[in-house]
Amino acid sequence: MKIRQALSILFISLFVLSCSKSDEAEEVVAGVPSAYAAAKLTNDGFTANWTRVYHADKYLVDVSTKADFSTFLPNYNALSVTALTVDISGLTAGVSYYYRVRAVRGALISAFSNVITAEILSTGPEPTTALKDVANFNVGMIVRSSKLTGQTSDIILREFDNITSEYEMKMDKMYPSNGTYDFVAVDKIVKYATDNNLNLHGHALIWHNATPDWVTKFSGTNAEFETMVKGYITTVVTRYKGKIKSWDVVNEAVEDGSNTLRNSIFRQKMGDDYIKKCYQWARDADPACKLFYNDYNFASNAGKRAAIFKIADDLKVNNLIDGLGAQMHISYKSPAASDIQAVVNGTVSRNLLMHFSELDIQANPDNNMTTLTPERAIEQKNKYKEVVKIFNAIPKANQYALTVWGLRDSESWLISFWGHADWPLMYNDDYSAKKAHTGFLEGLK
Ligand code: 9MR
């Protein structure tokens, strides 16, 4: 009797155990696959891929040209696939497709995965509609005095209506030795801007990274140093009064990490209010000139953003600032749109002009590519679009310009700065437009 009792307890326990196991399995198969970004984009297809769902027998893949899947591509309405990937082909270049996946086990079907957008590469060159013809704001490009001719100039004149000197309007170039100025390059750029009716943004009077040696090793007293800086700012701003419509007076004054004032030679010799003094001298020299403060990591670092706004607030009390430059040396994956928007919101709420002053978008920030892949070109394009869209939505009265920091990829400062391949700009080396350029245009819509 005891043995029979023991056996029946054993059977009951095994039964309960097996029931609870199959319950578990049912729950698991109801798990939803996560769809990954489309891989291997070509001009007629892509590879859809997704995460494995435990115990699933197969997956059902939908592909549509509508984000709400109100219609399906023939053959791609619940296409049954046992692998975790399927090649989708026969698609049309330039069209966006959407895909989603479900997992199946026996009669059970999971909910839909997230929806992935795959943009099929357009064939042929990107459209070269001139940016300035479509934008309702000034579109800027950097220039070098030695490259104001040929195809570079053709593109500048076709696409842009605002220019910034990449390095020739900095103290190390304009004021190479005490008492001796060199304005040859600047004069050339000013003439180019005037002849071609381009707005010229001045960049940058005071920047710790472009300070000549004789200034960093200044031998006189602090008072003499200050007189020298006043003389320099007054001379330069007066010389180009009415021709250079705006200046970055102080560039990158905030220290990384601490977000306090960088201990530049200017701060050491002139004190914490060196910034205010510099803006006052620039204002006195050309009261109509728009004065900007310009810095990097303005979007990506909230602490730095606050420090920059504090500088602006202090200057604004005395009406010494008109605008803020957010450099926008960013990557295809960061900062988030909300952080870029925070820069805009803080600038607009202070009623200052906004200059996205040095836009370039790294496509290879992790240095894991040797050529720009079609997928990454699209991700980069989407970031260009996002940035332009945010700038385009700024109230007219607060839009100054959106300046791109370089024309062709190989000319970008980023290549030597990071020491590896990247393609951060809107033009290929053969002067053809990249997808990034199309992204800029799409951001204007
Ligand atoms: O792109 C510029 C590079 O060609 C110059 O050698 C360098 C020094 O003058 O400045 C680069 O531009 C910088 C800009 O003036 C300020 N923000 C950071 C930019 C990249 O370093």
CSV table of C-alpha atoms and ligand atoms in Angstrom, one decimal:
chain,number,residue,atom,x,y,z
A,1,MET,CA,0.0,0.0,0.0
A,2,LYS,CA,2.8,2.4,1.0
A,3,ILE,CA,4.6,1.7,-2.2
A,4,ARG,CA,1.4,2.4,-4.3
A,5,GLN,CA,0.9,5.6,-2.4
A,6,ALA,CA,4.5,6.7,-2.9
A,7,LEU,CA,4.3,5.9,-6.6
A,8,SER,CA,1.1,7.9,-7.1
A,9,ILE,CA,2.7,10.9,-5.3
A,10,LEU,CA,5.6,10.5,-7.6
A,11,PHE,CA,3.4,10.4,-10.8
A,12,ILE,CA,1.4,13.4,-9.6
A,13,SER,CA,4.6,15.4,-9.0
A,14,LEU,CA,6.0,14.5,-12.4
A,15,PHE,CA,2.7,15.5,-14.0
A,16,VAL,CA,2.6,18.9,-12.2
A,17,LEU,CA,6.3,19.4,-13.1
A,18,SER,CA,5.7,18.7,-16.8
A,19,CYS,CA,2.6,21.0,-16.9
A,20,SER,CA,4.6,23.9,-15.4
A,21,LYS,CA,7.4,23.2,-17.9
A,22,SER,CA,5.1,23.5,-20.8
A,23,ASP,CA,3.5,26.6,-19.3
A,24,GLU,CA,6.9,28.1,-19.2
A,25,ALA,CA,7.5,27.2,-22.8
A,26,GLU,CA,4.3,28.8,-23.9
A,27,GLU,CA,5.2,32.1,-22.1
A,28,VAL,CA,8.6,32.0,-23.8
A,29,VAL,CA,7.3,31.4,-27.3
A,30,ALA,CA,5.0,34.4,-26.8
A,31,GLY,CA,8.3,36.4,-26.5
A,32,VAL,CA,8.7,39.0,-29.2
A,33,PRO,CA,11.7,39.2,-31.5
A,34,SER,CA,13.6,42.5,-31.8
A,35,ALA,CA,14.4,43.5,-35.3
A,36,TYR,CA,17.8,44.9,-36.0
A,37,ALA,CA,18.7,47.7,-38.4
A,38,ALA,CA,18.7,46.5,-42.0
A,39,ALA,CA,22.1,45.1,-43.0
A,40,LYS,CA,23.8,44.9,-46.4
A,41,LEU,CA,21.9,47.7,-48.0
A,42,THR,CA,22.3,47.8,-51.8
A,43,ASN,CA,20.4,49.6,-54.5
A,44,ASP,CA,17.8,46.8,-54.8
A,45,GLY,CA,17.6,45.1,-51.4
A,46,PHE,CA,18.8,44.6,-47.9
A,47,THR,CA,19.1,41.9,-45.3
A,48,ALA,CA,16.5,41.8,-42.5
A,49,ASN,CA,17.7,40.3,-39.2
A,50,TRP,CA,16.4,39.9,-35.7
A,51,THR,CA,16.9,38.3,-32.3
A,52,ARG,CA,16.2,34.7,-31.6
A,53,VAL,CA,13.1,33.8,-29.6
A,54,TYR,CA,13.5,30.8,-27.3
A,55,HIS,CA,11.7,27.7,-28.6
A,56,ALA,CA,10.4,29.4,-31.7
A,57,ASP,CA,10.0,27.1,-34.7
A,58,LYS,CA,10.1,29.9,-37.3
A,59,TYR,CA,9.5,33.6,-37.9
A,60,LEU,CA,7.0,35.6,-40.0
A,61,VAL,CA,8.5,38.6,-41.8
A,62,ASP,CA,6.4,41.5,-43.3
A,63,VAL,CA,7.8,44.0,-45.6
A,64,SER,CA,5.9,47.1,-46.7
A,65,THR,CA,6.4,50.5,-48.3
A,66,LYS,CA,3.9,51.9,-45.6
A,67,ALA,CA,5.0,52.4,-42.0
A,68,ASP,CA,1.6,51.2,-40.9
A,69,PHE,CA,1.7,48.0,-43.0
A,70,SER,CA,-1.6,48.8,-44.6
A,71,THR,CA,-0.2,47.0,-47.7
A,72,PHE,CA,2.5,44.4,-48.1
A,73,LEU,CA,5.1,43.7,-50.8
A,74,PRO,CA,4.0,40.6,-52.8
A,75,ASN,CA,5.8,37.6,-51.2
A,76,TYR,CA,6.5,39.4,-48.0
A,77,ASN,CA,3.2,39.2,-46.2
A,78,ALA,CA,4.1,36.9,-43.3
A,79,LEU,CA,6.9,35.3,-45.2
A,80,SER,CA,7.9,32.2,-43.2
A,81,VAL,CA,11.6,32.0,-42.3
A,82,THR,CA,13.4,29.5,-40.1
A,83,ALA,CA,16.7,31.4,-39.9
A,84,LEU,CA,17.2,34.7,-38.0
A,85,THR,CA,17.8,36.6,-41.2
A,86,VAL,CA,16.4,36.9,-44.7
A,87,ASP,CA,17.5,38.7,-47.9
A,88,ILE,CA,14.9,41.0,-49.3
A,89,SER,CA,15.5,41.8,-53.0
A,90,GLY,CA,13.9,43.2,-56.1
A,91,LEU,CA,13.3,46.6,-54.3
A,92,THR,CA,13.3,50.0,-55.9
A,93,ALA,CA,16.2,52.4,-55.5
A,94,GLY,CA,15.5,55.6,-53.5
A,95,VAL,CA,12.4,54.1,-51.7
A,96,SER,CA,12.0,53.5,-48.0
A,97,TYR,CA,10.8,50.1,-46.9
A,98,TYR,CA,9.6,48.9,-43.5
A,99,TYR,CA,9.9,45.5,-41.9
A,100,ARG,CA,8.7,43.7,-38.8
A,101,VAL,CA,8.9,40.1,-37.5
A,102,ARG,CA,6.8,37.7,-35.4
A,103,ALA,CA,7.9,34.4,-33.8
A,104,VAL,CA,5.9,31.2,-34.2
A,105,ARG,CA,5.8,28.0,-32.2
A,106,GLY,CA,3.2,25.5,-33.1
A,107,ALA,CA,-0.1,27.4,-33.2
A,108,LEU,CA,1.2,30.2,-31.1
A,109,ILE,CA,2.2,33.5,-32.8
A,110,SER,CA,4.0,36.3,-30.9
A,111,ALA,CA,3.2,40.0,-31.1
A,112,PHE,CA,5.0,42.1,-33.8
A,113,SER,CA,8.6,43.2,-33.3
A,114,ASN,CA,9.6,46.9,-33.6
A,115,VAL,CA,9.5,48.3,-37.1
A,116,ILE,CA,12.7,48.9,-39.0
A,117,THR,CA,13.1,51.4,-41.8
A,118,ALA,CA,15.4,50.5,-44.7
A,119,GLU,CA,16.2,53.1,-47.2
A,120,ILE,CA,17.2,51.6,-50.5
A,121,LEU,CA,20.2,53.3,-52.0
A,122,SER,CA,19.5,55.6,-54.9
A,123,THR,CA,21.4,54.9,-58.0
A,124,GLY,CA,23.6,57.6,-59.6
A,125,PRO,CA,24.9,60.7,-58.0
A,126,GLU,CA,23.1,62.5,-55.2
A,127,PRO,CA,21.1,65.6,-56.3
A,128,THR,CA,23.0,68.8,-56.1
A,129,THR,CA,20.2,71.2,-55.5
A,130,ALA,CA,21.9,74.2,-54.1
A,131,LEU,CA,21.5,74.3,-50.3
A,132,LYS,CA,21.2,78.1,-50.2
A,133,ASP,CA,18.3,78.1,-52.8
A,134,VAL,CA,16.2,75.9,-50.5
A,135,ALA,CA,17.2,77.1,-47.0
A,136,ASN,CA,15.5,80.0,-45.4
A,137,PHE,CA,18.7,80.8,-43.4
A,138,ASN,CA,22.3,81.4,-44.1
A,139,VAL,CA,24.2,78.3,-45.0
A,140,GLY,CA,27.9,78.5,-44.3
A,141,MET,CA,31.2,76.9,-45.4
A,142,ILE,CA,34.8,77.4,-44.3
A,143,VAL,CA,37.4,78.8,-46.7
A,144,ARG,CA,41.2,79.0,-47.1
A,145,SER,CA,42.6,82.0,-48.9
A,146,SER,CA,44.7,79.7,-51.2
A,147,LYS,CA,41.6,77.8,-52.3
A,148,LEU,CA,39.2,80.4,-53.6
A,149,THR,CA,39.3,79.2,-57.2
A,150,GLY,CA,38.3,76.2,-59.3
A,151,GLN,CA,35.7,73.6,-58.3
A,152,THR,CA,36.0,74.5,-54.6
A,153,SER,CA,34.9,78.1,-55.4
A,154,ASP,CA,32.3,76.9,-57.8
A,155,ILE,CA,30.6,74.8,-55.1
A,156,ILE,CA,31.0,77.6,-52.5
A,157,LEU,CA,29.3,80.1,-54.7
A,158,ARG,CA,26.6,77.7,-55.8
A,159,GLU,CA,25.7,76.3,-52.4
A,160,PHE,CA,26.6,78.8,-49.6
A,161,ASP,CA,26.0,82.4,-48.7
A,162,ASN,CA,28.1,82.6,-45.5
A,163,ILE,CA,31.8,81.9,-45.2
A,164,THR,CA,34.2,81.6,-42.2
A,165,SER,CA,38.0,81.5,-42.5
A,166,GLU,CA,39.2,78.0,-41.3
A,167,TYR,CA,42.4,79.3,-39.7
A,168,GLU,CA,43.6,82.6,-41.2
A,169,MET,CA,41.6,85.0,-39.0
A,170,LYS,CA,43.2,83.8,-35.8
A,171,MET,CA,45.7,85.6,-33.7
A,172,ASP,CA,48.7,83.3,-34.6
A,173,LYS,CA,48.2,84.1,-38.2
A,174,MET,CA,47.1,87.8,-38.1
A,175,TYR,CA,49.5,88.9,-35.4
A,176,PRO,CA,52.7,86.8,-35.8
A,177,SER,CA,55.0,89.1,-33.9
A,178,ASN,CA,54.6,92.0,-31.5
A,179,GLY,CA,53.6,95.2,-33.4
A,180,THR,CA,53.5,93.4,-36.8
A,181,TYR,CA,50.2,92.3,-38.3
A,182,ASP,CA,49.8,90.1,-41.4
A,183,PHE,CA,46.5,90.7,-43.1
A,184,VAL,CA,47.3,89.4,-46.6
A,185,ALA,CA,45.2,86.2,-46.3
A,186,VAL,CA,42.3,88.0,-44.5
A,187,ASP,CA,42.2,90.8,-47.1
A,188,LYS,CA,41.9,88.1,-49.8
A,189,ILE,CA,39.0,86.4,-48.0
A,190,VAL,CA,37.3,89.7,-47.3
A,191,LYS,CA,37.6,90.7,-51.0
A,192,TYR,CA,36.2,87.3,-52.1
A,193,ALA,CA,33.2,87.7,-49.7
A,194,THR,CA,32.6,91.3,-50.9
A,195,ASP,CA,33.0,90.5,-54.6
A,196,ASN,CA,30.6,87.5,-54.3
A,197,ASN,CA,28.1,89.1,-51.9
A,198,LEU,CA,28.8,86.5,-49.2
A,199,ASN,CA,28.3,87.1,-45.5
A,200,LEU,CA,31.7,86.8,-43.8
A,201,HIS,CA,31.8,85.6,-40.2
A,202,GLY,CA,35.0,86.4,-38.3
A,203,HIS,CA,36.6,83.5,-36.5
A,204,ALA,CA,38.2,83.8,-33.9
A,205,LEU,CA,39.9,86.8,-32.2
A,206,ILE,CA,40.9,85.1,-28.9
A,207,TRP,CA,41.5,81.3,-28.8
A,208,HIS,CA,44.1,79.7,-26.5
A,209,ASN,CA,44.9,77.1,-29.3
A,210,ALA,CA,45.8,79.7,-31.9
A,211,THR,CA,47.8,82.1,-29.8
A,212,PRO,CA,51.3,83.1,-31.1
A,213,ASP,CA,54.3,82.1,-29.0
A,214,TRP,CA,55.3,85.6,-28.3
A,215,VAL,CA,51.9,86.1,-26.6
A,216,THR,CA,52.0,82.9,-24.6
A,217,LYS,CA,55.5,83.8,-23.5
A,218,PHE,CA,54.7,87.5,-23.1
A,219,SER,CA,57.5,89.2,-21.3
A,220,GLY,CA,55.9,92.5,-20.1
A,221,THR,CA,53.7,93.3,-17.2
A,222,ASN,CA,50.0,92.3,-16.9
A,223,ALA,CA,49.0,95.9,-17.7
A,224,GLU,CA,51.2,95.8,-20.8
A,225,PHE,CA,49.6,92.5,-21.8
A,226,GLU,CA,46.1,93.9,-21.5
A,227,THR,CA,47.1,97.0,-23.6
A,228,MET,CA,48.5,94.7,-26.2
A,229,VAL,CA,45.3,92.6,-26.4
A,230,LYS,CA,43.1,95.7,-26.5
A,231,GLY,CA,45.3,97.1,-29.3
A,232,TYR,CA,45.0,93.8,-31.3
A,233,ILE,CA,41.2,93.5,-31.0
A,234,THR,CA,40.7,97.2,-31.8
A,235,THR,CA,43.0,97.0,-34.8
A,236,VAL,CA,41.5,93.9,-36.3
A,237,VAL,CA,37.8,94.8,-35.7
A,238,THR,CA,38.3,98.4,-36.9
A,239,ARG,CA,40.1,97.3,-40.1
A,240,TYR,CA,37.2,95.1,-41.2
A,241,LYS,CA,34.4,97.3,-39.8
A,242,GLY,CA,31.3,96.8,-42.0
A,243,LYS,CA,32.9,94.0,-44.0
A,244,ILE,CA,33.1,91.3,-41.3
A,245,LYS,CA,29.5,91.2,-40.0
A,246,SER,CA,30.1,89.1,-36.9
A,247,TRP,CA,33.1,87.9,-34.8
A,248,ASP,CA,33.7,85.0,-32.5
A,249,VAL,CA,35.4,87.2,-30.0
A,250,VAL,CA,36.4,84.5,-27.5
A,251,ASN,CA,36.5,80.8,-28.5
A,252,GLU,CA,36.5,77.8,-26.2
A,253,ALA,CA,37.0,79.5,-22.9
A,254,VAL,CA,35.4,76.6,-20.9
A,255,GLU,CA,37.8,74.0,-19.5
A,256,ASP,CA,36.8,70.3,-20.2
A,257,GLY,CA,35.9,68.3,-17.2
A,258,SER,CA,35.7,71.0,-14.6
A,259,ASN,CA,33.6,73.3,-16.8
A,260,THR,CA,35.3,76.3,-15.2
A,261,LEU,CA,37.1,79.0,-17.0
A,262,ARG,CA,40.1,77.7,-18.9
A,263,ASN,CA,43.3,79.0,-17.4
A,264,SER,CA,44.5,80.5,-20.7
A,265,ILE,CA,47.2,83.1,-20.9
A,266,PHE,CA,44.5,85.7,-21.3
A,267,ARG,CA,42.9,84.7,-18.0
A,268,GLN,CA,46.2,84.5,-16.2
A,269,LYS,CA,47.3,88.0,-17.3
A,270,MET,CA,43.9,89.8,-17.3
A,271,GLY,CA,41.8,88.0,-14.7
A,272,ASP,CA,38.5,86.3,-14.8
A,273,ASP,CA,36.8,89.2,-16.5
A,274,TYR,CA,39.2,89.0,-19.5
A,275,ILE,CA,36.2,87.8,-21.5
A,276,LYS,CA,34.1,90.9,-20.7
A,277,LYS,CA,37.0,93.2,-21.6
A,278,CYS,CA,37.6,91.6,-25.0
A,279,TYR,CA,33.9,91.9,-25.9
A,280,GLN,CA,33.8,95.5,-24.8
A,281,TRP,CA,36.8,96.4,-27.0
A,282,ALA,CA,35.2,94.6,-30.0
A,283,ARG,CA,31.9,96.4,-29.3
A,284,ASP,CA,33.6,99.7,-29.1
A,285,ALA,CA,35.5,99.1,-32.4
A,286,ASP,CA,32.4,98.2,-34.4
A,287,PRO,CA,29.1,98.6,-32.6
A,288,ALA,CA,27.1,97.1,-35.5
A,289,CYS,CA,29.2,93.9,-35.5
A,290,LYS,CA,27.4,90.9,-34.1
A,291,LEU,CA,29.5,89.4,-31.3
A,292,PHE,CA,29.5,85.6,-30.7
A,293,TYR,CA,30.9,83.3,-28.1
A,294,ASN,CA,31.8,79.9,-29.7
A,295,ASP,CA,32.5,76.5,-28.1
A,296,TYR,CA,32.4,72.7,-28.6
A,297,ASN,CA,30.5,69.9,-26.7
A,298,PHE,CA,27.8,72.5,-26.2
A,299,ALA,CA,25.2,69.8,-26.9
A,300,SER,CA,26.8,66.7,-25.6
A,301,ASN,CA,27.7,68.0,-22.1
A,302,ALA,CA,25.0,69.6,-20.0
A,303,GLY,CA,27.5,70.9,-17.5
A,304,LYS,CA,29.5,72.7,-20.2
A,305,ARG,CA,26.2,74.0,-21.7
A,306,ALA,CA,25.4,75.6,-18.3
A,307,ALA,CA,28.8,77.1,-18.1
A,308,ILE,CA,28.5,78.6,-21.7
A,309,PHE,CA,25.1,80.0,-20.9
A,310,LYS,CA,26.6,81.6,-17.7
A,311,ILE,CA,29.2,83.3,-19.9
A,312,ALA,CA,26.5,84.6,-22.2
A,313,ASP,CA,24.3,85.8,-19.3
A,314,ASP,CA,27.2,87.7,-17.8
A,315,LEU,CA,28.0,89.4,-21.1
A,316,LYS,CA,24.4,90.1,-21.9
A,317,VAL,CA,24.0,92.2,-18.7
A,318,ASN,CA,26.2,94.8,-20.4
A,319,ASN,CA,24.8,94.1,-23.9
A,320,LEU,CA,28.2,92.7,-25.0
A,321,ILE,CA,27.0,89.5,-26.8
A,322,ASP,CA,24.6,88.9,-29.7
A,323,GLY,CA,24.9,85.2,-30.3
A,324,LEU,CA,26.2,81.8,-29.4
A,325,GLY,CA,28.1,79.4,-31.7
A,326,ALA,CA,27.6,75.7,-31.1
A,327,GLN,CA,30.4,74.1,-33.0
A,328,MET,CA,28.7,70.8,-33.7
A,329,HIS,CA,31.7,68.5,-34.2
A,330,ILE,CA,29.5,65.5,-33.6
A,331,SER,CA,29.1,61.9,-34.8
A,332,TYR,CA,26.4,59.9,-36.6
A,333,LYS,CA,25.3,58.4,-33.3
A,334,SER,CA,25.5,61.3,-30.8
A,335,PRO,CA,24.6,63.7,-29.3
A,336,ALA,CA,20.9,63.0,-29.1
A,337,ALA,CA,18.5,65.4,-30.8
A,338,SER,CA,17.2,66.4,-27.4
A,339,ASP,CA,20.6,67.6,-26.4
A,340,ILE,CA,21.0,69.6,-29.6
A,341,GLN,CA,17.5,71.1,-28.9
A,342,ALA,CA,18.6,72.1,-25.4
A,343,VAL,CA,21.4,74.2,-26.9
A,344,VAL,CA,18.8,75.9,-29.2
A,345,ASN,CA,16.3,76.4,-26.4
A,346,GLY,CA,18.8,78.0,-24.1
A,347,THR,CA,20.0,80.3,-26.8
A,348,VAL,CA,16.5,81.3,-28.0
A,349,SER,CA,15.2,81.9,-24.5
A,350,ARG,CA,18.1,84.3,-24.0
A,351,ASN,CA,17.1,86.0,-27.2
A,352,LEU,CA,20.5,85.4,-28.8
A,353,LEU,CA,21.4,84.5,-32.3
A,354,MET,CA,22.2,80.8,-32.9
A,355,HIS,CA,25.1,79.8,-35.1
A,356,PHE,CA,25.7,76.1,-35.7
A,357,SER,CA,29.2,77.1,-36.5
A,358,GLU,CA,31.4,74.1,-37.3
A,359,LEU,CA,29.2,71.2,-38.3
A,360,ASP,CA,30.9,67.9,-39.3
A,361,ILE,CA,29.6,64.5,-38.5
A,362,GLN,CA,32.0,61.6,-37.9
A,363,ALA,CA,31.0,58.4,-39.7
A,364,ASN,CA,33.8,56.3,-38.2
A,365,PRO,CA,34.1,57.5,-34.6
A,366,ASP,CA,35.1,54.0,-33.4
A,367,ASN,CA,37.6,53.5,-36.2
A,368,ASN,CA,36.1,50.2,-37.3
A,369,MET,CA,35.7,50.9,-41.0
A,370,THR,CA,38.2,51.4,-43.8
A,371,THR,CA,35.6,52.6,-46.3
A,372,LEU,CA,32.4,54.4,-45.8
A,373,THR,CA,29.7,51.7,-46.0
A,374,PRO,CA,26.3,52.4,-47.6
A,375,GLU,CA,24.7,51.7,-44.2
A,376,ARG,CA,26.9,54.2,-42.4
A,377,ALA,CA,26.5,56.8,-45.2
A,378,ILE,CA,22.7,56.6,-44.5
A,379,GLU,CA,23.1,56.8,-40.8
A,380,GLN,CA,25.3,59.9,-41.3
A,381,LYS,CA,22.8,61.3,-43.7
A,382,ASN,CA,20.1,60.9,-41.1
A,383,LYS,CA,22.1,62.8,-38.6
A,384,TYR,CA,22.7,65.7,-41.1
A,385,LYS,CA,19.0,65.7,-41.6
A,386,GLU,CA,18.3,65.8,-37.9
A,387,VAL,CA,20.7,68.7,-37.2
A,388,VAL,CA,19.3,70.7,-40.1
A,389,LYS,CA,15.8,70.0,-39.1
A,390,ILE,CA,16.4,71.3,-35.6
A,391,PHE,CA,18.1,74.4,-37.0
A,392,ASN,CA,15.4,75.0,-39.5
A,393,ALA,CA,12.8,75.1,-36.7
A,394,ILE,CA,14.5,77.9,-34.8
A,395,PRO,CA,12.5,81.1,-34.9
A,396,LYS,CA,13.7,83.3,-37.8
A,397,ALA,CA,14.8,86.1,-35.5
A,398,ASN,CA,17.3,83.8,-33.7
A,399,GLN,CA,18.8,82.0,-36.8
A,400,TYR,CA,22.2,83.2,-37.6
A,401,ALA,CA,23.7,80.5,-39.9
A,402,LEU,CA,24.5,76.9,-40.1
A,403,THR,CA,28.1,76.5,-41.2
A,404,VAL,CA,29.6,73.2,-42.3
A,405,TRP,CA,33.3,72.8,-41.3
A,406,GLY,CA,34.8,71.7,-44.6
A,407,LEU,CA,33.8,70.8,-48.1
A,408,ARG,CA,35.4,67.5,-49.1
A,409,ASP,CA,36.0,64.6,-46.7
A,410,SER,CA,39.8,64.4,-47.1
A,411,GLU,CA,40.1,68.1,-46.2
A,412,SER,CA,38.6,67.7,-42.8
A,413,TRP,CA,40.7,68.5,-39.8
A,414,LEU,CA,39.3,65.4,-38.1
A,415,ILE,CA,41.5,63.0,-40.2
A,416,SER,CA,44.8,64.2,-38.7
A,417,PHE,CA,43.2,65.0,-35.4
A,418,TRP,CA,42.1,61.4,-34.8
A,419,GLY,CA,44.7,59.8,-37.0
A,420,HIS,CA,42.3,57.5,-38.7
A,421,ALA,CA,39.9,57.3,-41.7
A,422,ASP,CA,36.7,59.2,-41.6
A,423,TRP,CA,34.2,60.9,-44.0
A,424,PRO,CA,32.6,63.6,-42.0
A,425,LEU,CA,31.5,66.1,-44.7
A,426,MET,CA,29.0,66.4,-47.5
A,427,TYR,CA,31.3,66.1,-50.5
A,428,ASN,CA,33.5,63.3,-51.9
A,429,ASP,CA,37.0,64.0,-53.0
A,430,ASP,CA,35.9,64.1,-56.6
A,431,TYR,CA,33.5,66.9,-55.7
A,432,SER,CA,30.4,64.8,-56.0
A,433,ALA,CA,27.7,65.2,-53.4
A,434,LYS,CA,27.3,62.5,-50.7
A,435,LYS,CA,24.2,61.2,-49.1
A,436,ALA,CA,25.0,63.7,-46.3
A,437,HIS,CA,24.1,66.5,-48.8
A,438,THR,CA,20.8,64.9,-49.5
A,439,GLY,CA,20.2,64.6,-45.7
A,440,PHE,CA,20.9,68.4,-45.4
A,441,LEU,CA,18.3,69.0,-48.2
A,442,GLU,CA,15.8,66.7,-46.6
A,443,GLY,CA,16.2,68.5,-43.2
A,444,LEU,CA,14.9,71.6,-44.9
A,445,LYS,CA,11.6,70.1,-45.9
B,1,9MR,O1,40.0,73.2,-38.9
B,1,9MR,C1,41.0,74.1,-38.4
B,1,9MR,C2,42.4,73.6,-38.7
B,1,9MR,O2,42.6,73.6,-40.1
B,1,9MR,C3,43.4,74.5,-38.0
B,1,9MR,O3,44.7,74.0,-38.2
B,1,9MR,C4,43.1,74.6,-36.5
B,1,9MR,C5,44.0,75.6,-35.9
B,1,9MR,O4,43.8,76.9,-36.4
B,1,9MR,O5,41.7,75.0,-36.3
B,1,9MR,C6,40.8,74.2,-36.9
B,1,9MR,O6,39.5,74.7,-36.6
B,1,9MR,C7,39.1,74.7,-35.2
B,1,9MR,C8,38.2,75.9,-35.0
B,1,9MR,O7,38.9,77.0,-35.4
B,1,9MR,C9,37.8,76.0,-33.6
B,1,9MR,N1,37.1,74.8,-33.2
B,1,9MR,C10,37.8,73.5,-33.4
B,1,9MR,C11,38.2,73.4,-34.9
B,1,9MR,C12,39.0,72.1,-35.1
B,1,9MR,O8,40.1,72.1,-34.4
